[in-house]
């Protein structure tokens, strides 16, 4: 069965510092991979997605993620964090062979940004 | 498009009462998902529909939970009777096809006292 692990529950970074949020997945083949962001009291917004092709994916708000098949990882990165990036981030995996885009989510990483 | 619309945004009810959550997916989307979010369990997929037909309801916690999708533009999630442990944020999401992402509603925060 597919699963997603986000090992960091909570991360604090200083504004302007670089950021990397970790995501590891378990799936028999190459899955569809997503990163979503959730601001307090809001729904989830898609940051970026990977289906195939270039393993370095660019998203909105200056985020990028790299798919590494050998490590079963899809880590999210941003070179310089802004205070407005404080939110909860979710990695998700979907099944390319499924009939629909059923997504399994990780437990999330809560990002705090220090001034 | 206005996106996925959920109502109500907040619901407070007493234990034992029936609760109905509503969702309007994005027009043209053919898959709809209900998720529950809690601090303890994170985001859990409860049920999803494809072309208005329930495909997988294995995430529905108990018989107290039921979901319907009478047409392509409307779905409900009902809890009867409600219990305090049902308190959570319930999200609805919709997608079109297979190679697209899920679009989420703003969620319904349910509190059962």
Coordinates of N, CA, C and O in Angstrom, one line a residue, chain A residues 32 34 36 38 41-46 49 51 88 90 95-107, chain B residues 9 31 33 35 37 42-43 45 48-50 56 58 91 95-106 109:
Chain A
X32 N 2.5 9.6 -8.5 CA 2.3 11.0 -8.7 C 2.6 11.6 -7.3 O 2.2 11.1 -6.3
X34 N 2.9 15.3 -4.8 CA 2.4 16.6 -4.7 C 2.9 17.2 -3.4 O 3.1 16.5 -2.4
X36 N 1.4 20.3 -0.9 CA 0.3 21.3 -0.6 C 0.7 22.1 0.6 O 1.4 21.7 1.5
X38 N -1.0 24.6 3.7 CA -2.3 25.0 4.4 C -2.0 26.1 5.4 O -1.2 25.9 6.3
X41 N -6.7 28.0 9.2 CA -8.1 28.2 8.9 C -8.4 28.1 7.4 O -9.6 28.4 7.1
X42 N -7.5 27.7 6.7 CA -7.7 27.6 5.2 C -7.7 26.2 4.7 O -7.3 25.3 5.4
X43 N -8.1 26.0 3.5 CA -8.0 24.7 2.8 C -6.5 24.5 2.3 O -5.7 25.3 2.5
X44 N -6.3 23.5 1.6 CA -5.0 23.1 1.1 C -4.9 23.7 -0.3 O -5.8 23.6 -1.2
X45 N -3.7 24.3 -0.6 CA -3.4 24.9 -1.9 C -2.2 24.1 -2.5 O -1.2 23.9 -1.8
X46 N -2.3 23.8 -3.7 CA -1.2 23.1 -4.4 C 0.0 24.0 -4.6 O -0.1 25.1 -5.1
X49 N 3.6 19.8 -8.3 CA 3.3 18.4 -8.5 C 4.4 17.7 -9.5 O 5.0 18.4 -10.3
X51 N 4.6 14.3 -12.1 CA 4.0 13.2 -12.7 C 5.0 12.4 -13.5 O 5.0 11.1 -13.4
X88 N 1.4 25.1 7.3 CA 1.7 23.7 7.4 C 1.8 23.1 6.0 O 1.0 23.5 5.1
X90 N 2.1 19.8 3.4 CA 1.7 18.4 3.3 C 2.3 17.8 2.0 O 2.1 18.4 0.9
X95 N -1.8 7.5 -7.1 CA -1.5 6.3 -7.8 C -1.8 6.4 -9.3 O -2.9 6.6 -9.8
X96 N -0.7 6.4 -10.1 CA -0.9 6.5 -11.6 C -1.8 5.5 -12.2 O -2.5 5.7 -13.2
X97 N -1.8 4.3 -11.6 CA -2.6 3.2 -12.1 C -4.1 3.3 -11.7 O -4.9 2.5 -12.1
X98 N -4.4 4.2 -10.8 CA -5.7 4.2 -10.2 C -6.7 4.9 -11.2 O -6.3 5.6 -12.1
X99 N -8.0 4.7 -10.9 CA -9.0 5.2 -11.7 C -9.2 6.7 -11.5 O -9.7 7.4 -12.3
X100 N -8.8 7.2 -10.3 CA -8.9 8.6 -10.0 C -7.7 9.0 -9.2 O -6.8 8.2 -8.9
X101 N -7.6 10.3 -9.0 CA -6.5 10.8 -8.3 C -6.7 10.8 -6.8 O -6.7 11.8 -6.1
X102 N -6.9 9.6 -6.3 CA -6.9 9.4 -4.8 C -5.6 9.7 -4.2 O -4.6 9.2 -4.7
X103 N -5.5 10.6 -3.2 CA -4.3 11.0 -2.7 C -4.1 10.5 -1.2 O -5.1 10.6 -0.5
X104 N -2.9 10.1 -0.9 CA -2.6 9.8 0.5 C -1.7 10.9 1.0 O -0.6 11.1 0.4
X105 N -2.0 11.4 2.1 CA -1.2 12.6 2.7 C -0.3 12.1 3.8 O -0.6 11.2 4.6
X106 N 0.9 12.8 3.9 CA 1.7 12.7 5.0 C 1.1 13.5 6.2 O 0.0 14.1 6.1
X107 N 1.7 13.4 7.3 CA 1.2 14.0 8.6 C 1.4 15.5 8.6 O 0.9 16.2 9.5
Chain B
X9 N -19.2 26.7 7.2 CA -17.8 26.8 7.5 C -17.5 26.3 8.9 O -16.5 25.7 9.2
X31 N -14.4 13.7 -10.1 CA -14.1 13.0 -8.9 C -14.2 13.9 -7.7 O -13.8 15.1 -7.7
X33 N -13.8 14.0 -3.3 CA -13.2 13.3 -2.1 C -13.6 14.0 -0.8 O -13.7 15.3 -0.8
X35 N -12.3 14.4 3.1 CA -11.2 14.1 4.0 C -11.6 14.7 5.4 O -12.4 15.6 5.5
X37 N -9.6 16.0 8.9 CA -8.3 16.4 9.5 C -8.4 16.6 11.0 O -9.2 17.4 11.5
X42 N -4.1 13.5 11.4 CA -3.8 14.2 10.2 C -4.9 14.1 9.2 O -6.1 14.2 9.6
X43 N -4.6 14.1 7.9 CA -5.6 14.1 6.9 C -5.9 12.7 6.5 O -5.1 11.9 6.0
X45 N -8.5 10.2 4.2 CA -9.5 10.1 3.2 C -10.6 9.2 3.7 O -10.5 8.1 4.1
X48 N -14.4 8.5 -1.6 CA -14.4 9.3 -2.8 C -15.3 8.7 -3.9 O -15.6 7.5 -3.9
X49 N -15.8 9.6 -4.7 CA -16.7 9.3 -5.8 C -16.1 9.6 -7.1 O -15.3 10.5 -7.3
X50 N -16.4 8.8 -8.1 CA -16.0 9.0 -9.5 C -17.3 9.0 -10.3 O -18.0 8.0 -10.3
X56 N -14.7 4.1 -3.2 CA -13.9 3.5 -2.0 C -14.4 4.3 -0.8 O -14.1 5.5 -0.6
X58 N -13.7 2.9 2.3 CA -13.0 2.1 3.4 C -12.5 3.1 4.5 O -12.3 2.6 5.6
X91 N -12.8 18.3 5.0 CA -12.5 18.9 3.7 C -13.1 18.1 2.5 O -13.2 16.9 2.6
X95 N -11.4 16.7 -8.5 CA -10.5 16.6 -9.5 C -11.2 16.3 -10.8 O -12.3 15.8 -10.8
X96 N -10.4 16.5 -11.9 CA -10.9 16.1 -13.2 C -9.9 15.1 -13.8 O -8.7 15.5 -13.9
X97 N -10.2 14.0 -14.2 CA -9.3 13.1 -14.9 C -8.3 12.5 -13.9 O -8.4 12.5 -12.7
X98 N -7.2 12.0 -14.5 CA -6.2 11.4 -13.7 C -4.9 12.2 -13.5 O -4.3 12.1 -12.5
X99 N -4.5 13.0 -14.5 CA -3.3 13.7 -14.4 C -3.5 15.1 -13.9 O -2.9 16.1 -14.5
X100 N -4.3 15.3 -12.9 CA -4.5 16.6 -12.4 C -4.5 16.6 -10.9 O -4.7 15.5 -10.3
X101 N -4.3 17.8 -10.3 CA -4.3 17.8 -8.8 C -5.7 17.9 -8.3 O -6.6 18.3 -9.0
X102 N -5.8 17.7 -7.0 CA -7.1 17.9 -6.2 C -7.2 19.3 -5.8 O -6.2 19.9 -5.3
X103 N -8.4 19.9 -6.0 CA -8.7 21.2 -5.5 C -9.5 21.1 -4.2 O -10.5 20.4 -4.2
X104 N -9.1 21.8 -3.2 CA -9.8 21.7 -1.9 C -10.7 22.8 -1.6 O -10.4 24.0 -1.9
X105 N -11.7 22.5 -0.9 CA -12.6 23.6 -0.3 C -11.9 24.1 1.0 O -10.9 23.7 1.4
X106 N -12.6 25.1 1.6 CA -12.1 25.8 2.8 C -12.3 24.9 4.0 O -11.7 25.2 5.1
X109 N -15.4 23.2 9.9 CA -14.9 22.9 11.3 C -16.1 22.4 12.1 O -17.0 23.2 12.4

